[in-house]
PDB file of C-alpha atoms in Angstrom:
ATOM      1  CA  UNK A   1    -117.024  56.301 -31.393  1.00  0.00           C
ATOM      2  CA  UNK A   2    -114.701  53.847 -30.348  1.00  0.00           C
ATOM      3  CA  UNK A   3    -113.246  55.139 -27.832  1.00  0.00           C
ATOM      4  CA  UNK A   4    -116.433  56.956 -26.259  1.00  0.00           C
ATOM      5  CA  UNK A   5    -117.773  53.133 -25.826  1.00  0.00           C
ATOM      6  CA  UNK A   6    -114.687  52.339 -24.087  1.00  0.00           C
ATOM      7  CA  UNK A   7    -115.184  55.178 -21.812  1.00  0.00           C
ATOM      8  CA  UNK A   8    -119.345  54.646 -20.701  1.00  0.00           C
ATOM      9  CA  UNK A   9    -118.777  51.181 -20.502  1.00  0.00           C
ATOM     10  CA  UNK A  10    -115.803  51.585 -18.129  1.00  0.00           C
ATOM     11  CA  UNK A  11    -117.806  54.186 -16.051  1.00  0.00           C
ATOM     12  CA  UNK A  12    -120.815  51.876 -15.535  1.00  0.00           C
ATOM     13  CA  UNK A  13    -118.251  49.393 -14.295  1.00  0.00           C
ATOM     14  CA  UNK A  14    -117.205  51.690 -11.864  1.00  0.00           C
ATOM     15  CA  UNK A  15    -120.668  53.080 -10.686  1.00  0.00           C
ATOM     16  CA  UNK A  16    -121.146  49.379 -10.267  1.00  0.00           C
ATOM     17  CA  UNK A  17    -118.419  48.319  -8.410  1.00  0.00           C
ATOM     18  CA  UNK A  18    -118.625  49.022  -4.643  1.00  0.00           C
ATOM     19  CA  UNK A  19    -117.117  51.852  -2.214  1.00  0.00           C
ATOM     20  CA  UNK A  20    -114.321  50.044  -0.859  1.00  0.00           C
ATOM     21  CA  UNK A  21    -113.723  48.295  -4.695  1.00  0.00           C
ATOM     22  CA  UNK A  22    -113.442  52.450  -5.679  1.00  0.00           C
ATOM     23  CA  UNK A  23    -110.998  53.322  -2.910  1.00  0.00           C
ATOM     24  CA  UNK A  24    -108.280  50.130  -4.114  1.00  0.00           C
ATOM     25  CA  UNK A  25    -108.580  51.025  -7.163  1.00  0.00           C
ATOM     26  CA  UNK A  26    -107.611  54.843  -6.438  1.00  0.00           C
ATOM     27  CA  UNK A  27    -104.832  53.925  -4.612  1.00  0.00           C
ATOM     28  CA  UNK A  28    -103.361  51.456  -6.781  1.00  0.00           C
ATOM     29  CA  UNK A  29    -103.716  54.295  -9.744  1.00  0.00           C
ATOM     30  CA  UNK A  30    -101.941  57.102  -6.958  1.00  0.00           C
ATOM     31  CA  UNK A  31     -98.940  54.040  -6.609  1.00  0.00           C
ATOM     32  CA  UNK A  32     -98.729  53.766  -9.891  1.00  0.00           C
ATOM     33  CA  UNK A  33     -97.723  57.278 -10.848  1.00  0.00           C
ATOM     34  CA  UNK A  34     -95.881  58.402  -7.598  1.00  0.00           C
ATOM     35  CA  UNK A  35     -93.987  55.509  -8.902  1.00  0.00           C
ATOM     36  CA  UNK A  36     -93.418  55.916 -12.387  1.00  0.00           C
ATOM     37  CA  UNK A  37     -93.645  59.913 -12.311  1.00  0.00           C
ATOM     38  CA  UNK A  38     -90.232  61.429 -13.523  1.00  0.00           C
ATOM     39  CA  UNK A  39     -89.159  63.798  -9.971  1.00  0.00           C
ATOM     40  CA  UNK A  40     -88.336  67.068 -10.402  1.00  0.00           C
ATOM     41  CA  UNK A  41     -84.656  68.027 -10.266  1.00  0.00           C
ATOM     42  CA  UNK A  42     -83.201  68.185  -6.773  1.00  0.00           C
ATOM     43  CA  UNK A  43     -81.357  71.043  -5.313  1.00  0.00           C
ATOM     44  CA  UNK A  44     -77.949  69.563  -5.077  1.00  0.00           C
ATOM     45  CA  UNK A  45     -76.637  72.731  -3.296  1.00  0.00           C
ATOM     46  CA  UNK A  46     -74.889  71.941   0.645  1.00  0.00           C
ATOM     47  CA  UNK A  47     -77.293  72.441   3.232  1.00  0.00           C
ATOM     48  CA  UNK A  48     -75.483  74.850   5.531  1.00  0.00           C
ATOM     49  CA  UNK A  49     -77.073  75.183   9.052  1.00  0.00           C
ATOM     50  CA  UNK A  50     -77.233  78.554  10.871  1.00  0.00           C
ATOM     51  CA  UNK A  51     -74.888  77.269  13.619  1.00  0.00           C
ATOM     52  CA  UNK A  52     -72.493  76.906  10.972  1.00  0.00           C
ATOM     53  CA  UNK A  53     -72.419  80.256   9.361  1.00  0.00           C
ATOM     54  CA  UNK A  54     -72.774  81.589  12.841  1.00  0.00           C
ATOM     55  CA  UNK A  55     -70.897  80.368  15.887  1.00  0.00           C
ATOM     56  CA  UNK A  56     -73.222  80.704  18.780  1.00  0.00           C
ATOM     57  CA  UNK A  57     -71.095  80.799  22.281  1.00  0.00           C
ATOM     58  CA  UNK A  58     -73.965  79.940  24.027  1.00  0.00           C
ATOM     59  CA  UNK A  59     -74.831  76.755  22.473  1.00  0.00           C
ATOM     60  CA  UNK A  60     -71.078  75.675  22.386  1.00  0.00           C
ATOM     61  CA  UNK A  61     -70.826  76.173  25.818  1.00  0.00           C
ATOM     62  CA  UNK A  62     -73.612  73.967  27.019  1.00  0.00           C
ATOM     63  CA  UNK A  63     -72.480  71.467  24.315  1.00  0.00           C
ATOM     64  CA  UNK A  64     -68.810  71.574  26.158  1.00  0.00           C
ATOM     65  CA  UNK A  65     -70.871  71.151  29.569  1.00  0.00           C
ATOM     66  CA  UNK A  66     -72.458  68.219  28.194  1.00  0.00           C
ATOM     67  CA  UNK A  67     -69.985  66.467  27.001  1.00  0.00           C
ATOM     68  CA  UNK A  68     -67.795  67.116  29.991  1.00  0.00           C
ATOM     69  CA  UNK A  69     -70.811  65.624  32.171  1.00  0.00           C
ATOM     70  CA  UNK A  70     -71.017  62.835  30.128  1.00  0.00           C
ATOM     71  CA  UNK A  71     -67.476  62.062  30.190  1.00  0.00           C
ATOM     72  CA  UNK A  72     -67.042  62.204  33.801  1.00  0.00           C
ATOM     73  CA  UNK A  73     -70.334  60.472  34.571  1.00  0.00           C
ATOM     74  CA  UNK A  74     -69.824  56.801  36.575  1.00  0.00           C
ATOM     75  CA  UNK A  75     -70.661  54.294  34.963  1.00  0.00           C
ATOM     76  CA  UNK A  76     -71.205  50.754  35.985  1.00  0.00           C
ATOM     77  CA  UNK A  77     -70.128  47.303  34.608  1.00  0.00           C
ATOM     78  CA  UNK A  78     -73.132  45.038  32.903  1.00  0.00           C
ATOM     79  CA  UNK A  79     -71.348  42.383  34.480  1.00  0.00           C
ATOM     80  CA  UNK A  80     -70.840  44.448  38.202  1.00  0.00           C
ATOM     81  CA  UNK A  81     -74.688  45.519  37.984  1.00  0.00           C
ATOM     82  CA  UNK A  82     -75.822  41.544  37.491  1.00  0.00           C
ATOM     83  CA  UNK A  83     -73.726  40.259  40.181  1.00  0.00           C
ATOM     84  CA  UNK A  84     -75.633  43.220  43.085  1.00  0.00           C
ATOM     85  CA  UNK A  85     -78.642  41.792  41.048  1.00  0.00           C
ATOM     86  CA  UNK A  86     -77.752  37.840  42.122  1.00  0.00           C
ATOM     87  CA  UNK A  87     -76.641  38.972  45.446  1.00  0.00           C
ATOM     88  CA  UNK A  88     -79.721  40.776  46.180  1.00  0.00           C
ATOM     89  CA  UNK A  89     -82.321  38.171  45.450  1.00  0.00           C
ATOM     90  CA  UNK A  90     -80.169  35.462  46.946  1.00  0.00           C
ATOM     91  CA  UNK A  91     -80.017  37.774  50.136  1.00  0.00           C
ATOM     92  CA  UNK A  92     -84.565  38.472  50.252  1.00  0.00           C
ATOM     93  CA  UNK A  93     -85.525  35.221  48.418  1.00  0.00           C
ATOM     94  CA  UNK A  94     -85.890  34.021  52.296  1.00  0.00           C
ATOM     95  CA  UNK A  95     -88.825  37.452  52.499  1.00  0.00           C
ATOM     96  CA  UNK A  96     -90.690  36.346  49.334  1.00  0.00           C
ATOM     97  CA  UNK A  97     -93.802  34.732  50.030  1.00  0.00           C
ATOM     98  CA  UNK A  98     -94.068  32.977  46.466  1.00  0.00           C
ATOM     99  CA  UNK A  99     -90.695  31.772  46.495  1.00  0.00           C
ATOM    100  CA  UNK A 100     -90.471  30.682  50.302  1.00  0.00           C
ATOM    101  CA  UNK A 101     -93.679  29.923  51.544  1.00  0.00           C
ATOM    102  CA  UNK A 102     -94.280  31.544  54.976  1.00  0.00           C
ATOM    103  CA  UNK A 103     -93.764  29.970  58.561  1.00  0.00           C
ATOM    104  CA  UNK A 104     -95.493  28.713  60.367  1.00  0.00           C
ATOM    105  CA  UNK A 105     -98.575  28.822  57.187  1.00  0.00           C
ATOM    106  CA  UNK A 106     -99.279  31.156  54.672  1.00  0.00           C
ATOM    107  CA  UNK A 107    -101.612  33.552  55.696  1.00  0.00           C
ATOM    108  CA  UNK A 108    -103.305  34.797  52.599  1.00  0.00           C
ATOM    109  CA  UNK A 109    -104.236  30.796  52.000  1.00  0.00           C
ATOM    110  CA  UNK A 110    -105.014  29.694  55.438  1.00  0.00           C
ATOM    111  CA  UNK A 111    -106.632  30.706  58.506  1.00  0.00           C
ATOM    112  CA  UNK A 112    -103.605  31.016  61.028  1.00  0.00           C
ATOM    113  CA  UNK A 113    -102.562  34.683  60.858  1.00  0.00           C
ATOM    114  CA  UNK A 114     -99.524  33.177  63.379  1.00  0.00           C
ATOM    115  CA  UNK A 115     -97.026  34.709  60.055  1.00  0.00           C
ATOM    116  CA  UNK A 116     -98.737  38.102  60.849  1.00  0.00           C
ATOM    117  CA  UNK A 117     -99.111  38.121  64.626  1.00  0.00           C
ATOM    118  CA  UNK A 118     -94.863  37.564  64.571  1.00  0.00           C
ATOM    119  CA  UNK A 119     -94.276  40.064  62.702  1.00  0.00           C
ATOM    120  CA  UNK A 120     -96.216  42.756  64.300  1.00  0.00           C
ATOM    121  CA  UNK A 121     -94.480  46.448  65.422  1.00  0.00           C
ATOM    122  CA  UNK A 122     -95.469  45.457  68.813  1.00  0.00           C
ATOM    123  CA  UNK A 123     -93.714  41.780  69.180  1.00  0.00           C
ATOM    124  CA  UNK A 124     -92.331  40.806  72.367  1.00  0.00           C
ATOM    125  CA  UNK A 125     -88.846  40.220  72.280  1.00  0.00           C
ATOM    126  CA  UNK A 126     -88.813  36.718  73.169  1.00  0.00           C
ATOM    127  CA  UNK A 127     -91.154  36.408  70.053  1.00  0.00           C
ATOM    128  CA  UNK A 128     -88.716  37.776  67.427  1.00  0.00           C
ATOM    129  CA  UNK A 129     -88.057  35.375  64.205  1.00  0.00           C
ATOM    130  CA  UNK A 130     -84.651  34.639  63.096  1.00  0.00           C
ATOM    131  CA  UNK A 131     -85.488  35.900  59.631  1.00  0.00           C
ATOM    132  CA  UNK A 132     -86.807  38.870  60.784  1.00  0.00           C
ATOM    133  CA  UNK A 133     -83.486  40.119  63.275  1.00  0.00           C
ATOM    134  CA  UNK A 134     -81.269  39.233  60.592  1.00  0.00           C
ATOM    135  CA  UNK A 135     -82.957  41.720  57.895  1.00  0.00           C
ATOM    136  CA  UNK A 136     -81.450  44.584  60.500  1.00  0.00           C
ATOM    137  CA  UNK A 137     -78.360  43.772  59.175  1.00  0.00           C
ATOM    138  CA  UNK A 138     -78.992  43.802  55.358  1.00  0.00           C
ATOM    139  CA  UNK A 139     -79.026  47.555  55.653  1.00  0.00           C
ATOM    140  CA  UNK A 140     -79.541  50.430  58.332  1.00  0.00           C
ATOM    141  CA  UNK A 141     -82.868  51.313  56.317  1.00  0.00           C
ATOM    142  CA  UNK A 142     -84.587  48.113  57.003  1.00  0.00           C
ATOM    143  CA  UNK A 143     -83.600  48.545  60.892  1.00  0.00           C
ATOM    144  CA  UNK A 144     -84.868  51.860  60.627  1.00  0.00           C
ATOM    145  CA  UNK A 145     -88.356  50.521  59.237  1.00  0.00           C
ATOM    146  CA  UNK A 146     -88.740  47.867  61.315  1.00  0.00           C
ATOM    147  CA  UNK A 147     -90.454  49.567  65.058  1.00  0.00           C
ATOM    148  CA  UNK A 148     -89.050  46.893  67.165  1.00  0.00           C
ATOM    149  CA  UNK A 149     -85.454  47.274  65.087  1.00  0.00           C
ATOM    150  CA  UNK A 150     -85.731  50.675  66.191  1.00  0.00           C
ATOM    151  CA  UNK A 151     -86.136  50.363  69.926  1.00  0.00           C
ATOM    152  CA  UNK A 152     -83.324  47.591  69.913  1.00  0.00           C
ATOM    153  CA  UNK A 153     -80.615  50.476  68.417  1.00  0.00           C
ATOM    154  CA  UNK A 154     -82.388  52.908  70.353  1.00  0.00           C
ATOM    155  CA  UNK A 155     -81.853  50.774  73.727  1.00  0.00           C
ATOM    156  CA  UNK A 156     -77.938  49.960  72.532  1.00  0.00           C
ATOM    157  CA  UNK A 157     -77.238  53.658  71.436  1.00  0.00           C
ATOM    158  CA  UNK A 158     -78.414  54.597  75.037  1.00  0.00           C
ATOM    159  CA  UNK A 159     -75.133  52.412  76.326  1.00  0.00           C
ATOM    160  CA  UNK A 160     -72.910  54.077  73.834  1.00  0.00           C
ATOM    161  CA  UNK A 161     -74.372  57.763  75.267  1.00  0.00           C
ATOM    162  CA  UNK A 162     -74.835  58.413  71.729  1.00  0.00           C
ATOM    163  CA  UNK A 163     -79.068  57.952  71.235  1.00  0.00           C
ATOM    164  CA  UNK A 164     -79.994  61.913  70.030  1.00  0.00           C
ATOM    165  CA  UNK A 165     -79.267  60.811  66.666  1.00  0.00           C
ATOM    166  CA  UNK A 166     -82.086  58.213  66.668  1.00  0.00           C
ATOM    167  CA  UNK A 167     -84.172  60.218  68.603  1.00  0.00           C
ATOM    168  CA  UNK A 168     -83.620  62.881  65.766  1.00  0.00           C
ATOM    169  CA  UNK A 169     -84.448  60.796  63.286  1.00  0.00           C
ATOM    170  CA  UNK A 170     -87.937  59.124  65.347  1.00  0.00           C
ATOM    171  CA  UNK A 171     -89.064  62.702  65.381  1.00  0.00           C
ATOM    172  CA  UNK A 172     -88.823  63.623  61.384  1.00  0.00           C
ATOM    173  CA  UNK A 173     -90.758  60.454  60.495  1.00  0.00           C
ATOM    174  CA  UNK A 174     -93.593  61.572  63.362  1.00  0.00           C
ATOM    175  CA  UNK A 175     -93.199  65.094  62.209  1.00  0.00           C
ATOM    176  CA  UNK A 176     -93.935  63.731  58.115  1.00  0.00           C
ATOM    177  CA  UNK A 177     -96.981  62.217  59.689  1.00  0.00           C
ATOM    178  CA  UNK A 178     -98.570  65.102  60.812  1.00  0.00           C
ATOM    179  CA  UNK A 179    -101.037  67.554  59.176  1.00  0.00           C
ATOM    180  CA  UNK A 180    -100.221  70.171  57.047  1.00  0.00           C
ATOM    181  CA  UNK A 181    -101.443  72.872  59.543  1.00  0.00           C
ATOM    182  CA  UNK A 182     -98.945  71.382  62.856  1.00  0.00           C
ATOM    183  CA  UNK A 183     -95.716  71.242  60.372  1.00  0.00           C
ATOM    184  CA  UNK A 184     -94.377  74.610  61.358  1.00  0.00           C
ATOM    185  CA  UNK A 185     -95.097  74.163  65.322  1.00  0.00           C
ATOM    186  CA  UNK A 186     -93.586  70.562  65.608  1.00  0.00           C
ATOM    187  CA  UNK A 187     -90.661  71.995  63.110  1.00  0.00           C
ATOM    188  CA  UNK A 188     -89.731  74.665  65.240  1.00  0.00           C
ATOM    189  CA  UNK A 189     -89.750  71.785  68.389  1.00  0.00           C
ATOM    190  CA  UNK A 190     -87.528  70.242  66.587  1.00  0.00           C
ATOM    191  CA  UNK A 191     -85.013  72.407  65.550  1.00  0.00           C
ATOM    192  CA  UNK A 192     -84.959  73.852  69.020  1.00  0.00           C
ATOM    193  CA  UNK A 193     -84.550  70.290  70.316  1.00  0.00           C
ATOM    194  CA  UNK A 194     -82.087  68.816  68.103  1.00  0.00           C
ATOM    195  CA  UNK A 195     -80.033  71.434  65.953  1.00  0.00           C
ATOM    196  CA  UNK A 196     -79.872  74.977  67.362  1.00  0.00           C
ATOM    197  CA  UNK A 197     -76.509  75.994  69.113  1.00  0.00           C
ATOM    198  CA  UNK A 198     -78.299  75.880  72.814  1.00  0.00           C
ATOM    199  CA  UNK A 199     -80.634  72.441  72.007  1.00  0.00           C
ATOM    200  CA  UNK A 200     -80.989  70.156  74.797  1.00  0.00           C
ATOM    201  CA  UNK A 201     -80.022  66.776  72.665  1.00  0.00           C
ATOM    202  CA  UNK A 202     -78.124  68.498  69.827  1.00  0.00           C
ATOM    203  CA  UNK A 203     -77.023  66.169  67.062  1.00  0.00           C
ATOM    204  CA  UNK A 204     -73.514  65.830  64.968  1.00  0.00           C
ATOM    205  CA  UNK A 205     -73.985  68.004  62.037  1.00  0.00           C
ATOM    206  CA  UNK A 206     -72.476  70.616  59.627  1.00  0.00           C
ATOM    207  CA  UNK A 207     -73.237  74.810  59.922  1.00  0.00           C
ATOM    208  CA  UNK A 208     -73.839  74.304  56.012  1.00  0.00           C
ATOM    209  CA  UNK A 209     -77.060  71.958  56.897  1.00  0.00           C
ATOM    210  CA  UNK A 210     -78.092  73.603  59.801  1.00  0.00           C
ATOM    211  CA  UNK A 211     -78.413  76.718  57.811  1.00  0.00           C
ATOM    212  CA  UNK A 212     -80.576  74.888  54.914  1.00  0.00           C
ATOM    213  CA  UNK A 213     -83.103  73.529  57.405  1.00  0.00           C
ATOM    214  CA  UNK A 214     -83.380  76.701  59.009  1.00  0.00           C
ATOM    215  CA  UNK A 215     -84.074  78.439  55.601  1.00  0.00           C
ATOM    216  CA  UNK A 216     -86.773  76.029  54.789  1.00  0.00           C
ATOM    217  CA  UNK A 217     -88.501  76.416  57.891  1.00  0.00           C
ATOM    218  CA  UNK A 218     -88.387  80.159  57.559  1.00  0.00           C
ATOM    219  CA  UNK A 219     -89.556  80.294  53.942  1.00  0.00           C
ATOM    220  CA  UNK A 220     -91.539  77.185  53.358  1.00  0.00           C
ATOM    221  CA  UNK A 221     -91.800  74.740  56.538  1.00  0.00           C
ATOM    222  CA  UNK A 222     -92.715  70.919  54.581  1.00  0.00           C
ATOM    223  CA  UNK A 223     -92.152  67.590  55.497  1.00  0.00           C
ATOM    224  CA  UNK A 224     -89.090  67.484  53.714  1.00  0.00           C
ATOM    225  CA  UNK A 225     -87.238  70.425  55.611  1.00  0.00           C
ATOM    226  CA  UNK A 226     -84.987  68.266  57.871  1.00  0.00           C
ATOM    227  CA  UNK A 227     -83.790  66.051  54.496  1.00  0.00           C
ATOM    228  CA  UNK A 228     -80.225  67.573  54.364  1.00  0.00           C
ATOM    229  CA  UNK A 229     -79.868  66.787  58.037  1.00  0.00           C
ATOM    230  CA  UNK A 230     -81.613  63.058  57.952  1.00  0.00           C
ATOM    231  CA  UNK A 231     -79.573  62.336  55.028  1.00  0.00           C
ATOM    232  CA  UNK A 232     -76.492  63.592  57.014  1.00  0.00           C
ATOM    233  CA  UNK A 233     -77.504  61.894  60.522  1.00  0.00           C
ATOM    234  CA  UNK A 234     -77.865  58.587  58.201  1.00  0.00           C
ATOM    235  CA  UNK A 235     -75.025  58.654  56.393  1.00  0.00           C
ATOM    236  CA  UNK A 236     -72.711  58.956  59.833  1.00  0.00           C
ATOM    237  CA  UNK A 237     -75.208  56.178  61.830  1.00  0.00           C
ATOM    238  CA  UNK A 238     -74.025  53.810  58.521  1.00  0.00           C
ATOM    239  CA  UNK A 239     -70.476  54.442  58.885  1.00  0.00           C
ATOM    240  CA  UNK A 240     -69.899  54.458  62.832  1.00  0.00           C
ATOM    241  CA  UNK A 241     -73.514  53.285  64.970  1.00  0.00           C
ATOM    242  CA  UNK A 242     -74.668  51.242  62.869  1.00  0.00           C
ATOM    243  CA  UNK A 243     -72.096  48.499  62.198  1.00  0.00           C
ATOM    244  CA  UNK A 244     -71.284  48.649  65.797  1.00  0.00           C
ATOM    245  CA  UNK A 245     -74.822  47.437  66.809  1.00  0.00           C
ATOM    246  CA  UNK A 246     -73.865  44.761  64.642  1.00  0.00           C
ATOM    247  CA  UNK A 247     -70.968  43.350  66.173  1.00  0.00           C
ATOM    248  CA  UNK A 248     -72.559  44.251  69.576  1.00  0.00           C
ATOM    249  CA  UNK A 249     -73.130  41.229  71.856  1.00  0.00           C
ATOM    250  CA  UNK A 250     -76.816  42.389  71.748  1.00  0.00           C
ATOM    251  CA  UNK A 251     -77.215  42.030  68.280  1.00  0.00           C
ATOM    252  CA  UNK A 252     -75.838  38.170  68.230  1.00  0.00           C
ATOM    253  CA  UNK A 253     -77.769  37.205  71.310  1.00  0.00           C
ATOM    254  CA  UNK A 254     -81.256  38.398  69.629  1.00  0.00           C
ATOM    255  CA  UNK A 255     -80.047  36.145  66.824  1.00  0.00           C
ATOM    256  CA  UNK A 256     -79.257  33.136  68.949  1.00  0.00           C
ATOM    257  CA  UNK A 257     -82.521  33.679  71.202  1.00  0.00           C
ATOM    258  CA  UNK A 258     -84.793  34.989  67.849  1.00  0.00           C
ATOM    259  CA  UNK A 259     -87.819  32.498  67.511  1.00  0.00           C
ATOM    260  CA  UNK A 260     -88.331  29.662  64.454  1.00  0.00           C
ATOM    261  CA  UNK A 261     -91.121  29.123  63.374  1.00  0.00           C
ATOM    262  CA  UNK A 262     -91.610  25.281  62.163  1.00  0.00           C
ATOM    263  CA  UNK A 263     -94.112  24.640  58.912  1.00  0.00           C
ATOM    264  CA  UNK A 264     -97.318  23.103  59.614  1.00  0.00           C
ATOM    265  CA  UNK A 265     -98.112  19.902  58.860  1.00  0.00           C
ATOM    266  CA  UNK A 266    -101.166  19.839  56.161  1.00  0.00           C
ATOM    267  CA  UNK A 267    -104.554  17.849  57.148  1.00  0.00           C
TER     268      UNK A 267
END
């Protein structure tokens, strides 16, 4: 009788006791005996994996591949990649509005757009900032994406008789403007132009990438069907125009003739 008090009184404690009271409980009770429950006896046998019983050629092949690739992959110093890191922000710090505030005012906090109107695609060249001709020469993709950058190469290339390579290049960025529906028209215009063996202007490249952009305008015509030959035209404007136009007397006179602008006085 003893016990079977024990027991109703326990269970109107628990009908008592709340839901969330109930779930504790439960759990500390499923603790308790995942805790203090003997385990069954392990199987102490070697796990031996298929691979292992069975060679598979396949999969040791692509393992060897790996491994070869991962070998032979370049790698860069922590120390090398921090230093292009320091190099890099000392070189645009000059470009960052936050950390150099604009001249002659800051635009997005005043009302004198002056910042804006100098460094429009259509700026005279009496009206180019010093900051803005010496980007060109941080890299040939920032002359390339500057408009006026581009007509100053464009206008030195012309002395060197050696401007179809720009001209090349102004096309494919027009061309990646278009529609869809004027791709394969203004391709073909192109290639006829620039890269077949009769073109009128035809530029410096390889049979090997003449015969991928012909491919992909006979398959598939895209925006991206003269990449192997931009990428090509680049690379040879970086090693031989390019740094030319840099040394050029042109060049240094823009810089000695480029426009500074002077902060404005507040109030």
């Amino acid at each position: 009788m003893l016990i079977v008090d024990q027991a109703e009184a326990q269970l109107m404690i628990l009908r008592a006791k709340k839901k969330h009271e109930k779930i504790v409980l439960d759990t500390q009770e499923k603790s308790y005996w995942r805790t203090f429950l003997q385990p069954k006896e392990e199987d102490t046998r070697p796990i031996v994996r298929s691979e292992e019983r069975k060679p598979n050629i396949k999969l040791i092949e692509k393992q060897r591949d790996f491994m070869r690739q991962y070998v032979e992959k370049p790698r860069n110093k922590t120390s090398k990649g921090c230093e292009n890191l320091l190099q890099f922000c000392d070189r645009y710090v000059a470009y960052d509005p936050v950390l150099t505030p604009p001249a002659p005012s800051n635009p997005w906090i005043s009302d004198d757009v002056t910042f804006w109107t100098l460094n429009e695609a259509s700026t005279e060249r009496t009206k180019l900032t010093e900051l803005r001709v010496r980007r060109w020469g941080h890299g040939i993709t920032e002359l390339l994406a500057d408009q006026v950058g581009v007509e100053e190469f464009k206008e030195f290339l012309k002395t060197q008789y050696n401007a179809e390579n720009l001209e090349f290049l102004v096309g494919v960025k027009k061309l990646r403007n278009l529609p869809s529906a004027q791709i394969k028209r203004q391709g073909e215009q192109l290639f006829s132009e620039f890269l077949s063996s009769d073109a009128r202007c035809e530029i410096n490249i390889d049979a090997k990438t003449r015969t991928l952009v012909r491919q992909s305008l006979d398959e598939k015509p895209s925006r991206s069907s003269f990449d192997p030959a931009v990428d090509h035209i680049v690379n040879l404007m970086k090693k031989d125009a390019y740094p030319r136009f840099l040394r050029s007397q042109r060049y240094k006179e823009l810089i000695e003739n480029a426009y500074i602008p002077h902060a404005t006085k507040k109030g």
